Coordinates of C-alpha atoms and ligand atoms in Angstrom, one line a residue:
M1 CA 6.3 -2.8 33.4
S2 CA 8.4 -1.7 30.3
L3 CA 10.1 -4.3 28.2
N4 CA 13.6 -4.5 27.7
S5 CA 14.6 -3.8 24.1
E6 CA 17.8 -5.8 24.2
D7 CA 15.3 -9.0 25.1
R8 CA 12.8 -7.9 22.4
Y9 CA 15.3 -8.2 19.5
S10 CA 17.9 -10.9 20.9
R11 CA 16.8 -13.9 18.5
Q12 CA 17.3 -11.4 15.5
V13 CA 20.7 -10.1 16.7
L14 CA 21.7 -13.6 17.2
F15 CA 21.5 -13.8 13.7
R16 CA 24.8 -13.1 12.4
A17 CA 24.1 -11.0 9.1
I18 CA 22.1 -8.9 11.4
G19 CA 24.0 -8.7 14.7
A20 CA 23.9 -5.7 17.2
Q21 CA 25.2 -3.2 14.4
G22 CA 22.5 -4.3 12.0
Q23 CA 19.7 -3.9 14.7
E24 CA 21.0 -0.5 15.5
R25 CA 20.6 0.4 11.8
L26 CA 17.1 -1.0 11.8
R27 CA 16.1 1.3 14.9
F28 CA 17.2 4.4 12.7
A29 CA 15.7 3.3 9.4
R30 CA 12.9 5.1 7.8
V31 CA 10.6 3.1 5.3
A32 CA 7.5 4.0 3.7
L33 CA 4.8 1.2 2.8
V34 CA 2.3 2.2 0.2
G35 CA -0.8 -0.2 0.6
C36 CA -1.9 -2.0 3.5
G37 CA -4.1 -5.0 2.3
A38 CA -2.7 -8.4 2.5
T39 CA 0.7 -8.1 1.4
G40 CA 1.3 -4.8 2.8
S41 CA -0.2 -5.5 6.4
S42 CA 1.9 -8.9 6.4
V43 CA 5.1 -6.7 5.6
A44 CA 4.3 -4.0 7.9
Q45 CA 3.7 -6.7 10.8
L46 CA 7.3 -8.2 9.8
L47 CA 9.2 -5.3 9.8
A48 CA 7.6 -3.7 12.9
R49 CA 8.1 -6.7 14.9
A50 CA 11.9 -6.7 13.5
G51 CA 12.2 -3.2 15.2
V52 CA 12.4 -0.9 11.9
G53 CA 12.1 2.3 13.6
T54 CA 10.0 4.4 11.5
L55 CA 7.2 3.0 9.2
R56 CA 5.0 5.3 7.5
I57 CA 1.9 3.5 6.6
I58 CA 0.0 4.8 3.4
D59 CA -3.6 3.4 2.5
R60 CA -6.6 4.8 1.1
D61 CA -9.3 2.1 2.1
Y62 CA -11.1 1.0 5.1
V63 CA -11.4 -2.4 6.7
E64 CA -14.3 -4.6 5.5
A65 CA -15.2 -8.5 6.4
S66 CA -13.9 -9.5 3.0
N67 CA -10.2 -8.3 4.1
L68 CA -10.3 -10.7 7.3
Q69 CA -9.5 -14.0 5.3
R70 CA -5.9 -12.5 4.5
Q71 CA -5.0 -9.0 6.1
A72 CA -3.2 -10.0 8.8
L73 CA -3.1 -6.9 11.1
F74 CA -7.0 -6.4 11.1
D75 CA -10.1 -8.0 13.0
E76 CA -13.9 -7.9 13.2
N77 CA -13.9 -4.7 15.3
D78 CA -12.0 -2.9 12.6
A79 CA -14.4 -4.1 10.1
A80 CA -17.5 -3.1 12.0
E81 CA -16.2 0.2 12.5
S82 CA -15.0 0.7 8.9
L83 CA -11.5 2.0 10.2
P84 CA -9.2 3.1 7.6
K85 CA -6.3 0.6 7.3
A86 CA -3.7 2.7 8.0
I87 CA -5.3 3.8 11.3
A88 CA -6.1 0.1 12.3
A89 CA -2.7 -1.1 11.5
A90 CA -1.0 1.7 13.4
K91 CA -3.1 0.6 16.5
K92 CA -2.3 -3.1 16.2
I93 CA 1.3 -2.4 15.8
A94 CA 1.5 -0.1 18.9
A95 CA 0.1 -3.3 20.7
F96 CA 3.2 -5.1 20.0
N97 CA 6.0 -2.9 19.5
S98 CA 5.2 0.5 21.0
E99 CA 9.2 1.3 20.7
I100 CA 8.8 2.0 16.9
V101 CA 6.9 5.1 15.2
V102 CA 4.3 4.2 13.0
E103 CA 3.1 7.3 10.9
P104 CA -0.5 6.4 9.5
Q105 CA -1.4 8.1 6.4
V106 CA -5.1 7.8 5.1
A107 CA -4.5 9.0 1.6
D108 CA -4.4 8.0 -2.1
L109 CA -0.9 8.2 -3.6
T110 CA -1.0 10.6 -6.3
P111 CA 1.5 12.8 -8.3
G112 CA 0.3 15.7 -6.1
N113 CA 1.0 14.4 -2.7
I114 CA 3.9 11.8 -3.5
E115 CA 6.8 14.2 -2.7
Q116 CA 5.1 14.8 0.8
L117 CA 4.2 11.3 1.6
L118 CA 7.3 9.4 0.1
G119 CA 9.9 12.2 0.6
G120 CA 12.5 11.2 3.3
A121 CA 12.1 7.4 3.2
Q122 CA 15.3 5.5 2.7
L123 CA 13.2 2.5 1.0
I124 CA 9.8 2.3 -0.2
L125 CA 7.7 -0.9 -0.2
D126 CA 5.0 -1.9 -2.6
G127 CA 1.8 -3.3 -0.8
T128 CA -0.6 -1.7 -3.4
D129 CA -3.0 -3.8 -5.9
N130 CA -2.6 -1.5 -9.0
F131 CA -0.2 -0.8 -11.8
E132 CA -0.8 3.1 -11.8
T133 CA 0.5 3.5 -8.4
R134 CA 3.4 1.1 -8.9
Y135 CA 4.5 2.9 -11.9
L136 CA 4.2 6.3 -10.0
I137 CA 6.2 4.9 -7.2
N138 CA 8.7 3.6 -10.0
D139 CA 9.1 6.9 -11.5
F140 CA 9.5 8.6 -7.8
A141 CA 12.1 6.0 -6.8
V142 CA 14.2 6.1 -10.2
K143 CA 14.2 10.0 -10.1
N144 CA 15.2 10.2 -6.5
S145 CA 17.5 7.2 -6.3
V146 CA 15.5 5.6 -3.6
P147 CA 15.5 1.5 -3.7
W148 CA 11.9 0.2 -3.7
I149 CA 10.6 -3.4 -3.9
Y150 CA 7.6 -4.6 -6.1
A151 CA 5.4 -7.2 -4.7
A152 CA 2.1 -8.4 -6.1
A153 CA -0.1 -11.5 -5.5
V154 CA -3.1 -12.5 -7.0
G155 CA -4.9 -16.2 -7.1
S156 CA -2.2 -18.5 -5.9
Y157 CA 0.6 -16.5 -7.9
A158 CA 2.7 -14.2 -6.4
V159 CA 5.8 -12.0 -7.8
T160 CA 8.4 -9.5 -6.6
L161 CA 11.1 -7.3 -7.8
N162 CA 13.9 -5.4 -6.1
I163 CA 14.7 -1.9 -7.8
V164 CA 18.2 -0.4 -7.0
P165 CA 18.0 2.8 -9.2
G166 CA 21.0 3.3 -11.4
E167 CA 22.0 -0.3 -10.8
T168 CA 19.3 -2.8 -11.4
A169 CA 16.3 -3.2 -14.1
C170 CA 13.4 -0.8 -13.0
L171 CA 9.8 -1.9 -13.3
A172 CA 9.3 0.0 -16.4
C173 CA 12.5 -1.9 -17.8
L174 CA 10.7 -5.0 -17.5
F175 CA 7.2 -4.0 -18.0
P176 CA 7.1 -0.8 -20.2
D177 CA 3.2 -1.0 -20.4
S178 CA 0.7 -1.6 -17.9
P179 CA -0.8 -5.1 -18.1
S180 CA -4.0 -4.2 -20.1
G181 CA -7.7 -4.8 -18.9
T182 CA -7.5 -8.6 -19.2
F183 CA -5.1 -8.7 -16.2
E184 CA -6.5 -10.5 -13.4
T185 CA -7.2 -9.0 -10.3
C186 CA -8.4 -10.2 -6.8
E187 CA -11.7 -9.4 -7.7
T188 CA -11.7 -11.8 -10.9
A189 CA -9.3 -14.4 -9.5
G190 CA -9.4 -14.3 -5.7
I191 CA -6.4 -14.6 -3.8
L192 CA -5.0 -17.2 -1.3
N193 CA -3.7 -15.4 1.9
S194 CA -0.6 -17.9 1.7
A195 CA 0.6 -16.4 -1.7
A196 CA 0.3 -13.2 0.0
S197 CA 2.1 -14.0 3.0
L198 CA 4.8 -15.6 1.1
I199 CA 5.6 -12.5 -1.1
A200 CA 5.3 -10.4 2.1
S201 CA 8.1 -12.5 3.5
I202 CA 10.5 -12.4 0.8
E203 CA 9.8 -8.6 0.5
A204 CA 10.4 -8.1 4.1
V205 CA 13.7 -10.0 4.3
E206 CA 14.9 -8.1 1.1
A207 CA 14.0 -5.0 2.9
L208 CA 16.2 -6.0 5.8
K209 CA 19.2 -6.7 3.5
F210 CA 18.8 -3.2 2.5
L211 CA 18.4 -1.3 5.9
V212 CA 21.2 -3.3 7.4
G213 CA 23.5 -2.3 4.4
A214 CA 24.1 -6.1 3.0
T215 CA 23.0 -4.7 -0.5
E216 CA 25.5 -7.2 -2.0
K217 CA 22.8 -9.9 -0.9
V218 CA 20.0 -8.1 -2.2
R219 CA 18.4 -10.4 -5.0
R220 CA 18.6 -9.3 -8.4
T221 CA 15.9 -11.2 -10.3
L222 CA 12.2 -10.9 -11.1
L223 CA 11.1 -13.9 -8.7
A224 CA 7.5 -15.5 -9.2
F225 CA 5.8 -18.4 -7.5
D226 CA 2.7 -20.0 -8.4
L227 CA 1.8 -22.0 -4.9
W228 CA -1.0 -24.0 -6.3
S229 CA 0.8 -25.7 -9.2
N230 CA 4.1 -25.4 -7.4
E231 CA 5.7 -23.5 -10.2
H232 CA 8.7 -21.0 -9.7
S233 CA 10.3 -18.7 -12.1
E234 CA 13.5 -16.3 -11.7
I235 CA 14.3 -13.8 -14.6
A236 CA 17.6 -12.0 -14.5
A237 CA 16.9 -8.3 -13.7
A238 CA 20.5 -7.2 -12.5
H239 CA 21.0 -4.9 -15.5
R240 CA 19.0 -1.6 -16.6
R241 CA 17.5 -1.5 -20.2
P242 CA 19.3 1.5 -21.8
D243 CA 16.2 2.9 -23.7
C244 CA 14.0 2.3 -20.6
R245 CA 11.6 5.4 -20.6
A246 CA 11.9 5.9 -16.7
C247 CA 15.6 4.7 -15.9
G248 CA 17.3 5.3 -19.5
Q249 CA 15.5 8.3 -20.9
R250 CA 14.6 9.6 -17.5
D251 CA 11.0 10.8 -18.7
F252 CA 9.0 10.4 -15.6
I253 CA 5.5 10.8 -17.2
R254 CA 3.6 9.3 -14.4
L255 CA 5.1 12.0 -12.0
A256 CA 3.7 14.5 -14.2
G257 CA 0.2 12.7 -14.0
E258 CA -0.2 11.4 -17.4
G259 CA -2.0 8.3 -17.9
R260 CA -4.0 8.5 -14.6
P261 CA -7.4 7.1 -15.1
H262 CA -10.6 7.4 -12.5
I263 CA -9.7 4.5 -10.1
T264 CA -11.9 1.5 -9.7
L265 CA -10.6 -0.4 -6.7
C266 CA -9.6 -4.2 -6.5
G267 CA -12.1 -6.4 -5.3
R268 CA -15.4 -4.4 -4.9
N269 CA -17.8 -2.8 -7.4
S270 CA -16.7 0.7 -6.4
V271 CA -15.2 4.1 -7.5
Q272 CA -13.0 6.7 -5.8
I273 CA -13.3 10.2 -6.2
H274 CA -10.5 12.1 -5.1
E275 CA -10.5 15.5 -6.8
R276 CA -11.6 17.4 -3.8
H277 CA -9.1 18.4 -1.2
R278 CA -10.6 20.4 1.1
P279 CA -11.8 19.2 4.5
V280 CA -15.4 18.3 5.3
D281 CA -17.2 18.4 8.4
F282 CA -18.7 15.1 9.3
T283 CA -21.2 16.4 11.9
E284 CA -22.8 19.0 9.6
I285 CA -23.0 16.1 6.7
T286 CA -24.4 13.8 9.1
E287 CA -27.3 16.2 9.6
R288 CA -27.8 17.0 6.2
L289 CA -27.9 13.4 4.9
R290 CA -30.1 11.9 7.4
A291 CA -33.4 12.6 5.6
H292 CA -31.9 10.8 2.7
G293 CA -30.4 7.4 3.9
T294 CA -28.7 5.9 6.8
V295 CA -25.5 7.6 7.9
R296 CA -22.9 7.4 10.8
H297 CA -19.6 8.4 11.1
N298 CA -16.4 8.3 13.5
D299 CA -13.4 10.3 13.8
F300 CA -12.1 8.7 10.5
V301 CA -14.9 7.9 8.2
L302 CA -18.6 8.7 7.2
K303 CA -20.7 6.0 5.8
F304 CA -23.8 6.9 4.0
L305 CA -26.0 4.3 2.6
R306 CA -28.7 4.7 0.1
E307 CA -29.5 1.7 -1.6
P308 CA -27.9 0.3 -4.0
Y309 CA -25.0 2.7 -3.4
E310 CA -22.7 2.9 -0.3
L311 CA -20.7 6.3 -0.1
T312 CA -17.6 6.4 2.2
L313 CA -16.3 9.7 2.8
F314 CA -12.8 10.7 4.4
P315 CA -11.9 13.7 6.3
D316 CA -10.0 15.4 3.4
G317 CA -13.1 15.1 1.0
R318 CA -12.1 11.9 -0.8
A319 CA -15.1 9.2 -1.3
I320 CA -15.1 5.6 -2.3
I321 CA -18.6 4.9 -3.9
K322 CA -19.6 1.1 -3.8
G323 CA -22.4 -0.2 -5.9
T324 CA -21.1 1.2 -9.3
T325 CA -18.3 1.3 -11.6
D326 CA -19.5 4.0 -13.4
T327 CA -17.7 7.1 -12.7
A328 CA -20.3 9.4 -14.0
V329 CA -22.7 7.6 -11.5
A330 CA -20.4 8.0 -8.7
R331 CA -19.5 11.7 -9.5
S332 CA -23.2 12.8 -9.6
L333 CA -23.7 11.0 -6.1
Y334 CA -20.8 12.7 -4.9
A335 CA -22.0 16.0 -6.2
R336 CA -25.5 15.7 -5.0
F337 CA -24.8 14.3 -1.3
V338 CA -21.3 15.7 -0.5
G339 CA -21.2 18.8 -2.8
S340 CA -19.2 19.8 -5.7
Ligands
ZN401 ZN1 13.9 1.1 -16.2

């Protein structure tokens, strides 16, 4: 028995600011979400249930047990199978809303693929855990005049900003430089699931305003909460900074690939290697690695365990190496066991 769309969205259509017309706009909306961790999976769930017609979910990582405390779209089976988060998210969403299109992309967003991954989106949502990717999104969005929403959560703190290119401040207006090495991450400060879900709710409702055309209602401040101390702040962000590198001088250094370090993932002792962009044959590699450690694979990932390291390989040749933060060690393991 198929479900009736009218019933599905009836409570949302009753909300006057959306109505039948807004709902129809959502059906034709095309949104890209970068990162599907705690904030990303909550925002994906909210927008998918709300009926956003096409949702492209880009994530480079796979599900692990430590994600289940806060990442609302994943379960124990996903962690046991090490499913890529984008794939697991698409499966979960299909079970509660099969009327929308979800386009999972297991990939790390880089200057080389950003055009292909974000092109065509009318709105870009931040679900990432790092400033490198956010500055990259900001350059792309400002250059192409696509609105985007910055959102971040760590510890009990959460923060968000709507960026309307050509009008409001952009990320680089407010934060010209990336917070340096002392900046807290989920790895050092932990994270409360409620901080991520609060900021995801705010990000999702601002997204709905953009998508139904209620742009005058879009918030024009940097909004931050600390849920544990019950503090919140709002900083005006309605105006661009004329001397801003990105939206003022239109100098898109991040799109050109400048300042891109080797990436160490949040929450783990691990390094990502992503220089190689050619397909790998899991069956062939499994055979070859069997003599050197424990190896298993499914359609989406290959896991190779050789104490104290664990190498996770994706079909495009990208790898996450756990057990080190030394890029030279990671690179040599990759060269030895996958190929250079
Ligand atoms: Zn700016």
